[in-house]
């Protein structure tokens, strides 16, 4: 199923009130929230981990407080030895586990482990990694993530030279969910949408917007229009 999905990154929020920011994003119309987990080894930064995911899940239960609202936790694992954290993230309340191809020696086994723990499985590639590595995995993945910045820090500039990777994936796997992460906002979303991305991670652009709900709607509308024009939109 290919549809527009907007996933604000909590990395751009206020860590002193991260639970409130998480709920606020869903209240503003986001489909998912993107939770960046960094271990200080795979990337030179340390951020959120399973205890924070668990606390967020308590604040934002599955289905929301009314049992019907969006509450999907998209966990981007920028960690060495991603196999180690699968059970913990599952127990903490993660819905999707995105590992980096560069961090594992057996990506297919990791995909199977993630699914065995009840989560969706996604694989990310850094800017310097060829998109070809995803081809053998594609049929087993729920999503592919093409990084449009070097992973590790928020607020970086979008790398348009990554768009051919997205275009290649969309042409080769028309029904795959393809996520882009890094530097997405009003100025750069048209390039990502045109290339075929349907899952948009946006941090600063949403959290610093005067009207986050309006920004989320703009991002979604841009992607939806592009998917419609390509004949790819499904509900």
PDB file of C-alpha atoms in Angstrom:
ATOM      1  CA  UNK A   1       0.000   0.000   0.000  1.00  0.00           C
ATOM      2  CA  UNK A   2       1.476   3.347  -1.052  1.00  0.00           C
ATOM      3  CA  UNK A   3       0.088   6.475   0.541  1.00  0.00           C
ATOM      4  CA  UNK A   4       1.487   9.659   2.001  1.00  0.00           C
ATOM      5  CA  UNK A   5       2.755   9.223   5.560  1.00  0.00           C
ATOM      6  CA  UNK A   6       4.153  12.122   7.560  1.00  0.00           C
ATOM      7  CA  UNK A   7       6.410  11.263  10.500  1.00  0.00           C
ATOM      8  CA  UNK A   8       7.686  14.257  12.505  1.00  0.00           C
ATOM      9  CA  UNK A   9      11.022  13.545  14.156  1.00  0.00           C
ATOM     10  CA  UNK A  10      10.981  13.969  17.932  1.00  0.00           C
ATOM     11  CA  UNK A  11      14.696  14.775  17.711  1.00  0.00           C
ATOM     12  CA  UNK A  12      13.614  18.320  16.821  1.00  0.00           C
ATOM     13  CA  UNK A  13      11.253  18.591  19.779  1.00  0.00           C
ATOM     14  CA  UNK A  14      11.815  19.686  23.375  1.00  0.00           C
ATOM     15  CA  UNK A  15      13.282  16.773  25.324  1.00  0.00           C
ATOM     16  CA  UNK A  16      12.064  18.355  28.556  1.00  0.00           C
ATOM     17  CA  UNK A  17       8.482  17.725  27.414  1.00  0.00           C
ATOM     18  CA  UNK A  18       8.904  14.964  24.868  1.00  0.00           C
ATOM     19  CA  UNK A  19       5.688  13.156  25.852  1.00  0.00           C
ATOM     20  CA  UNK A  20       3.669  16.314  25.272  1.00  0.00           C
ATOM     21  CA  UNK A  21       5.443  16.941  21.975  1.00  0.00           C
ATOM     22  CA  UNK A  22       4.713  13.384  20.860  1.00  0.00           C
ATOM     23  CA  UNK A  23       1.001  13.758  21.555  1.00  0.00           C
ATOM     24  CA  UNK A  24       0.991  17.231  19.993  1.00  0.00           C
ATOM     25  CA  UNK A  25       2.291  15.856  16.710  1.00  0.00           C
ATOM     26  CA  UNK A  26      -0.525  13.325  16.544  1.00  0.00           C
ATOM     27  CA  UNK A  27      -3.012  16.028  17.484  1.00  0.00           C
ATOM     28  CA  UNK A  28      -1.620  18.082  14.576  1.00  0.00           C
ATOM     29  CA  UNK A  29      -2.388  15.279  12.150  1.00  0.00           C
ATOM     30  CA  UNK A  30       0.842  13.302  11.861  1.00  0.00           C
ATOM     31  CA  UNK A  31       0.518   9.665  10.826  1.00  0.00           C
ATOM     32  CA  UNK A  32       3.596   8.504  12.748  1.00  0.00           C
ATOM     33  CA  UNK A  33       6.242   9.935  15.021  1.00  0.00           C
ATOM     34  CA  UNK A  34       9.860   9.228  14.136  1.00  0.00           C
ATOM     35  CA  UNK A  35      12.009   8.238  17.111  1.00  0.00           C
ATOM     36  CA  UNK A  36      15.756   8.519  16.553  1.00  0.00           C
ATOM     37  CA  UNK A  37      17.765   6.084  18.667  1.00  0.00           C
ATOM     38  CA  UNK A  38      21.528   6.767  18.615  1.00  0.00           C
ATOM     39  CA  UNK A  39      24.183   4.913  20.596  1.00  0.00           C
ATOM     40  CA  UNK A  40      27.289   7.087  20.214  1.00  0.00           C
ATOM     41  CA  UNK A  41      29.007   4.272  18.272  1.00  0.00           C
ATOM     42  CA  UNK A  42      27.277   3.896  14.919  1.00  0.00           C
ATOM     43  CA  UNK A  43      26.794   7.670  14.872  1.00  0.00           C
ATOM     44  CA  UNK A  44      28.619  10.315  16.959  1.00  0.00           C
ATOM     45  CA  UNK A  45      25.630  11.223  19.093  1.00  0.00           C
ATOM     46  CA  UNK A  46      23.540   9.716  21.904  1.00  0.00           C
ATOM     47  CA  UNK A  47      19.791  10.232  22.077  1.00  0.00           C
ATOM     48  CA  UNK A  48      16.704   8.276  23.019  1.00  0.00           C
ATOM     49  CA  UNK A  49      16.591   4.601  23.960  1.00  0.00           C
ATOM     50  CA  UNK A  50      14.098   1.879  24.941  1.00  0.00           C
ATOM     51  CA  UNK A  51      13.242   3.424  28.371  1.00  0.00           C
ATOM     52  CA  UNK A  52      12.183   6.654  26.648  1.00  0.00           C
ATOM     53  CA  UNK A  53      10.182   4.745  24.037  1.00  0.00           C
ATOM     54  CA  UNK A  54       8.467   2.901  26.889  1.00  0.00           C
ATOM     55  CA  UNK A  55       7.639   6.166  28.659  1.00  0.00           C
ATOM     56  CA  UNK A  56       6.301   7.636  25.421  1.00  0.00           C
ATOM     57  CA  UNK A  57       4.134   4.571  24.900  1.00  0.00           C
ATOM     58  CA  UNK A  58       2.622   5.083  28.343  1.00  0.00           C
ATOM     59  CA  UNK A  59       1.881   8.699  27.470  1.00  0.00           C
ATOM     60  CA  UNK A  60       0.565   7.795  24.002  1.00  0.00           C
ATOM     61  CA  UNK A  61      -0.970   4.307  24.140  1.00  0.00           C
ATOM     62  CA  UNK A  62      -1.588   2.304  20.985  1.00  0.00           C
ATOM     63  CA  UNK A  63      -4.698   3.643  19.328  1.00  0.00           C
ATOM     64  CA  UNK A  64      -4.381   6.874  21.292  1.00  0.00           C
ATOM     65  CA  UNK A  65      -6.289   7.681  24.430  1.00  0.00           C
ATOM     66  CA  UNK A  66      -9.568   7.256  22.572  1.00  0.00           C
ATOM     67  CA  UNK A  67      -8.515   3.903  21.129  1.00  0.00           C
ATOM     68  CA  UNK A  68      -8.853   5.184  17.553  1.00  0.00           C
ATOM     69  CA  UNK A  69      -6.204   7.857  17.052  1.00  0.00           C
ATOM     70  CA  UNK A  70      -2.823   7.618  15.316  1.00  0.00           C
ATOM     71  CA  UNK A  71      -0.054   6.405  17.613  1.00  0.00           C
ATOM     72  CA  UNK A  72       2.529   4.688  15.385  1.00  0.00           C
ATOM     73  CA  UNK A  73       6.118   4.728  16.670  1.00  0.00           C
ATOM     74  CA  UNK A  74       8.664   4.627  13.849  1.00  0.00           C
ATOM     75  CA  UNK A  75      11.955   3.705  15.559  1.00  0.00           C
ATOM     76  CA  UNK A  76      15.074   4.606  13.586  1.00  0.00           C
ATOM     77  CA  UNK A  77      17.889   2.584  15.117  1.00  0.00           C
ATOM     78  CA  UNK A  78      21.194   4.320  14.416  1.00  0.00           C
ATOM     79  CA  UNK A  79      23.071   1.765  16.498  1.00  0.00           C
ATOM     80  CA  UNK A  80      25.813  -0.805  16.239  1.00  0.00           C
ATOM     81  CA  UNK A  81      24.648  -4.391  16.758  1.00  0.00           C
ATOM     82  CA  UNK A  82      20.980  -3.617  15.966  1.00  0.00           C
ATOM     83  CA  UNK A  83      20.055  -7.244  16.712  1.00  0.00           C
ATOM     84  CA  UNK A  84      20.659  -6.566  20.406  1.00  0.00           C
ATOM     85  CA  UNK A  85      17.853  -4.062  20.761  1.00  0.00           C
ATOM     86  CA  UNK A  86      15.008  -5.730  18.878  1.00  0.00           C
ATOM     87  CA  UNK A  87      13.287  -7.417  21.864  1.00  0.00           C
ATOM     88  CA  UNK A  88      13.681  -4.328  24.053  1.00  0.00           C
ATOM     89  CA  UNK A  89      12.223  -1.939  21.502  1.00  0.00           C
ATOM     90  CA  UNK A  90       9.347  -4.340  20.888  1.00  0.00           C
ATOM     91  CA  UNK A  91       8.621  -4.524  24.623  1.00  0.00           C
ATOM     92  CA  UNK A  92       8.896  -0.752  24.904  1.00  0.00           C
ATOM     93  CA  UNK A  93       6.157  -0.249  22.334  1.00  0.00           C
ATOM     94  CA  UNK A  94       7.887   0.304  18.994  1.00  0.00           C
ATOM     95  CA  UNK A  95       5.787  -0.383  15.905  1.00  0.00           C
ATOM     96  CA  UNK A  96       8.501  -0.294  13.256  1.00  0.00           C
ATOM     97  CA  UNK A  97      12.193  -1.076  13.658  1.00  0.00           C
ATOM     98  CA  UNK A  98      14.442   0.554  11.072  1.00  0.00           C
ATOM     99  CA  UNK A  99      18.005  -0.750  11.131  1.00  0.00           C
ATOM    100  CA  UNK A 100      20.960   0.405   9.057  1.00  0.00           C
ATOM    101  CA  UNK A 101      22.262  -1.941   6.404  1.00  0.00           C
ATOM    102  CA  UNK A 102      25.779  -0.829   7.314  1.00  0.00           C
ATOM    103  CA  UNK A 103      25.377  -1.989  10.930  1.00  0.00           C
ATOM    104  CA  UNK A 104      24.629  -5.673  10.399  1.00  0.00           C
ATOM    105  CA  UNK A 105      26.286  -8.651   8.745  1.00  0.00           C
ATOM    106  CA  UNK A 106      23.031 -10.560   8.148  1.00  0.00           C
ATOM    107  CA  UNK A 107      20.217  -8.140   7.258  1.00  0.00           C
ATOM    108  CA  UNK A 108      17.732 -10.829   6.268  1.00  0.00           C
ATOM    109  CA  UNK A 109      18.104 -12.631   9.598  1.00  0.00           C
ATOM    110  CA  UNK A 110      17.572  -9.302  11.329  1.00  0.00           C
ATOM    111  CA  UNK A 111      14.404  -8.645   9.321  1.00  0.00           C
ATOM    112  CA  UNK A 112      13.070 -12.031  10.418  1.00  0.00           C
ATOM    113  CA  UNK A 113      13.968 -11.291  14.056  1.00  0.00           C
ATOM    114  CA  UNK A 114      12.150  -7.959  13.944  1.00  0.00           C
ATOM    115  CA  UNK A 115       9.016  -9.530  12.511  1.00  0.00           C
ATOM    116  CA  UNK A 116       9.177 -12.392  15.009  1.00  0.00           C
ATOM    117  CA  UNK A 117       9.003  -9.722  17.707  1.00  0.00           C
ATOM    118  CA  UNK A 118       5.820  -8.268  16.243  1.00  0.00           C
ATOM    119  CA  UNK A 119       7.202  -5.144  14.557  1.00  0.00           C
ATOM    120  CA  UNK A 120       7.374  -3.923  10.986  1.00  0.00           C
ATOM    121  CA  UNK A 121      10.879  -4.195   9.527  1.00  0.00           C
ATOM    122  CA  UNK A 122      12.638  -1.444   7.589  1.00  0.00           C
ATOM    123  CA  UNK A 123      16.178  -0.994   6.329  1.00  0.00           C
ATOM    124  CA  UNK A 124      18.034   2.320   6.003  1.00  0.00           C
ATOM    125  CA  UNK A 125      21.046   3.246   3.921  1.00  0.00           C
ATOM    126  CA  UNK A 126      23.503   6.091   4.486  1.00  0.00           C
ATOM    127  CA  UNK A 127      24.269   8.594   1.707  1.00  0.00           C
ATOM    128  CA  UNK A 128      27.465   6.745   0.814  1.00  0.00           C
ATOM    129  CA  UNK A 129      25.790   3.325   0.453  1.00  0.00           C
ATOM    130  CA  UNK A 130      24.601   2.109  -2.935  1.00  0.00           C
ATOM    131  CA  UNK A 131      20.864   1.591  -3.288  1.00  0.00           C
ATOM    132  CA  UNK A 132      21.571  -1.786  -4.909  1.00  0.00           C
ATOM    133  CA  UNK A 133      22.113  -3.390  -1.500  1.00  0.00           C
ATOM    134  CA  UNK A 134      18.379  -3.078  -0.838  1.00  0.00           C
ATOM    135  CA  UNK A 135      17.286  -5.018  -3.909  1.00  0.00           C
ATOM    136  CA  UNK A 136      17.656  -8.550  -2.456  1.00  0.00           C
ATOM    137  CA  UNK A 137      15.918  -7.447   0.758  1.00  0.00           C
ATOM    138  CA  UNK A 138      13.021  -5.549  -0.769  1.00  0.00           C
ATOM    139  CA  UNK A 139      10.497  -8.386  -0.840  1.00  0.00           C
ATOM    140  CA  UNK A 140      10.977  -8.955   2.899  1.00  0.00           C
ATOM    141  CA  UNK A 141      10.858  -5.307   4.001  1.00  0.00           C
ATOM    142  CA  UNK A 142       7.914  -3.193   5.048  1.00  0.00           C
ATOM    143  CA  UNK A 143       9.833  -0.031   4.170  1.00  0.00           C
ATOM    144  CA  UNK A 144      13.162   1.245   2.849  1.00  0.00           C
ATOM    145  CA  UNK A 145      14.751   4.448   4.172  1.00  0.00           C
ATOM    146  CA  UNK A 146      17.039   6.560   2.006  1.00  0.00           C
ATOM    147  CA  UNK A 147      18.933   8.977   4.225  1.00  0.00           C
ATOM    148  CA  UNK A 148      19.082  12.464   2.737  1.00  0.00           C
ATOM    149  CA  UNK A 149      21.655  13.624   5.316  1.00  0.00           C
ATOM    150  CA  UNK A 150      24.438  11.862   7.179  1.00  0.00           C
ATOM    151  CA  UNK A 151      22.753  10.174  10.171  1.00  0.00           C
ATOM    152  CA  UNK A 152      23.469  11.424  13.663  1.00  0.00           C
ATOM    153  CA  UNK A 153      22.250  14.992  14.024  1.00  0.00           C
ATOM    154  CA  UNK A 154      19.118  16.986  13.222  1.00  0.00           C
ATOM    155  CA  UNK A 155      18.955  20.260  11.324  1.00  0.00           C
ATOM    156  CA  UNK A 156      21.228  19.230   8.436  1.00  0.00           C
ATOM    157  CA  UNK A 157      20.761  20.301   4.814  1.00  0.00           C
ATOM    158  CA  UNK A 158      18.894  18.068   2.375  1.00  0.00           C
ATOM    159  CA  UNK A 159      21.078  16.215  -0.145  1.00  0.00           C
ATOM    160  CA  UNK A 160      19.268  16.282  -3.506  1.00  0.00           C
ATOM    161  CA  UNK A 161      21.851  13.913  -4.970  1.00  0.00           C
ATOM    162  CA  UNK A 162      20.142  11.126  -3.003  1.00  0.00           C
ATOM    163  CA  UNK A 163      16.950  11.408  -5.069  1.00  0.00           C
ATOM    164  CA  UNK A 164      18.123   9.053  -7.853  1.00  0.00           C
ATOM    165  CA  UNK A 165      18.218   6.301  -5.206  1.00  0.00           C
ATOM    166  CA  UNK A 166      14.588   6.993  -4.346  1.00  0.00           C
ATOM    167  CA  UNK A 167      13.626   7.083  -8.023  1.00  0.00           C
ATOM    168  CA  UNK A 168      15.381   3.765  -8.662  1.00  0.00           C
ATOM    169  CA  UNK A 169      13.582   2.098  -5.755  1.00  0.00           C
ATOM    170  CA  UNK A 170      10.214   3.463  -6.853  1.00  0.00           C
ATOM    171  CA  UNK A 171      10.703   2.264 -10.423  1.00  0.00           C
ATOM    172  CA  UNK A 172      11.906  -1.165  -9.356  1.00  0.00           C
ATOM    173  CA  UNK A 173       9.452  -1.641  -6.458  1.00  0.00           C
ATOM    174  CA  UNK A 174       6.381   0.507  -7.236  1.00  0.00           C
ATOM    175  CA  UNK A 175       4.393  -0.673  -4.226  1.00  0.00           C
ATOM    176  CA  UNK A 176       7.128  -0.303  -1.624  1.00  0.00           C
ATOM    177  CA  UNK A 177       6.962   2.299   1.121  1.00  0.00           C
ATOM    178  CA  UNK A 178      10.001   4.545   0.669  1.00  0.00           C
ATOM    179  CA  UNK A 179      11.009   6.925   3.427  1.00  0.00           C
ATOM    180  CA  UNK A 180      13.319   9.925   3.224  1.00  0.00           C
ATOM    181  CA  UNK A 181      14.885  11.491   6.291  1.00  0.00           C
ATOM    182  CA  UNK A 182      16.909  14.675   6.573  1.00  0.00           C
ATOM    183  CA  UNK A 183      16.333  18.294   5.645  1.00  0.00           C
ATOM    184  CA  UNK A 184      12.742  17.861   4.475  1.00  0.00           C
ATOM    185  CA  UNK A 185      10.550  20.958   4.428  1.00  0.00           C
ATOM    186  CA  UNK A 186       8.572  23.229   2.099  1.00  0.00           C
ATOM    187  CA  UNK A 187      11.508  23.880  -0.213  1.00  0.00           C
ATOM    188  CA  UNK A 188      12.704  20.285  -0.513  1.00  0.00           C
ATOM    189  CA  UNK A 189       9.527  18.190  -0.327  1.00  0.00           C
ATOM    190  CA  UNK A 190       8.746  18.656  -4.063  1.00  0.00           C
ATOM    191  CA  UNK A 191      12.026  16.916  -5.003  1.00  0.00           C
ATOM    192  CA  UNK A 192      11.387  13.997  -2.644  1.00  0.00           C
ATOM    193  CA  UNK A 193       7.786  13.613  -3.794  1.00  0.00           C
ATOM    194  CA  UNK A 194       8.741  13.765  -7.466  1.00  0.00           C
ATOM    195  CA  UNK A 195      11.372  11.058  -6.935  1.00  0.00           C
ATOM    196  CA  UNK A 196       8.705   8.781  -5.448  1.00  0.00           C
ATOM    197  CA  UNK A 197       9.112   9.002  -1.674  1.00  0.00           C
ATOM    198  CA  UNK A 198       5.875   8.492   0.241  1.00  0.00           C
ATOM    199  CA  UNK A 199       7.024   8.456   3.887  1.00  0.00           C
ATOM    200  CA  UNK A 200       8.409  11.810   4.974  1.00  0.00           C
ATOM    201  CA  UNK A 201      10.434  12.435   8.111  1.00  0.00           C
ATOM    202  CA  UNK A 202      10.479  16.125   8.999  1.00  0.00           C
ATOM    203  CA  UNK A 203      11.909  17.533  12.197  1.00  0.00           C
ATOM    204  CA  UNK A 204      12.803  21.208  12.285  1.00  0.00           C
ATOM    205  CA  UNK A 205      10.360  22.061   9.489  1.00  0.00           C
ATOM    206  CA  UNK A 206       7.428  20.826  11.582  1.00  0.00           C
ATOM    207  CA  UNK A 207       8.503  21.661  15.128  1.00  0.00           C
ATOM    208  CA  UNK A 208       9.664  25.183  14.259  1.00  0.00           C
ATOM    209  CA  UNK A 209       6.682  25.931  12.022  1.00  0.00           C
ATOM    210  CA  UNK A 210       4.305  28.650  13.123  1.00  0.00           C
ATOM    211  CA  UNK A 211       1.501  26.163  12.474  1.00  0.00           C
ATOM    212  CA  UNK A 212       2.747  22.539  12.664  1.00  0.00           C
ATOM    213  CA  UNK A 213      -0.635  21.155  11.568  1.00  0.00           C
ATOM    214  CA  UNK A 214      -0.522  23.293   8.442  1.00  0.00           C
ATOM    215  CA  UNK A 215       3.018  22.137   7.661  1.00  0.00           C
ATOM    216  CA  UNK A 216       2.072  18.473   8.103  1.00  0.00           C
ATOM    217  CA  UNK A 217      -0.909  18.977   5.790  1.00  0.00           C
ATOM    218  CA  UNK A 218       1.298  20.692   3.193  1.00  0.00           C
ATOM    219  CA  UNK A 219       3.814  17.854   3.210  1.00  0.00           C
ATOM    220  CA  UNK A 220       1.060  15.247   2.927  1.00  0.00           C
ATOM    221  CA  UNK A 221      -0.752  17.061   0.127  1.00  0.00           C
ATOM    222  CA  UNK A 222       2.461  17.436  -1.881  1.00  0.00           C
ATOM    223  CA  UNK A 223       3.237  13.726  -1.638  1.00  0.00           C
ATOM    224  CA  UNK A 224      -0.357  12.664  -2.289  1.00  0.00           C
ATOM    225  CA  UNK A 225      -0.550  14.789  -5.442  1.00  0.00           C
ATOM    226  CA  UNK A 226       2.673  13.284  -6.770  1.00  0.00           C
ATOM    227  CA  UNK A 227       1.525   9.719  -6.041  1.00  0.00           C
ATOM    228  CA  UNK A 228      -1.776  10.429  -7.816  1.00  0.00           C
ATOM    229  CA  UNK A 229       0.015  11.809 -10.855  1.00  0.00           C
ATOM    230  CA  UNK A 230       2.177   8.687 -11.010  1.00  0.00           C
ATOM    231  CA  UNK A 231      -0.853   6.397 -10.640  1.00  0.00           C
ATOM    232  CA  UNK A 232       0.612   4.935  -7.465  1.00  0.00           C
ATOM    233  CA  UNK A 233      -1.755   6.179  -4.769  1.00  0.00           C
ATOM    234  CA  UNK A 234      -3.638   3.475  -2.908  1.00  0.00           C
ATOM    235  CA  UNK A 235      -5.837   3.800   0.146  1.00  0.00           C
TER     236      UNK A 235
END
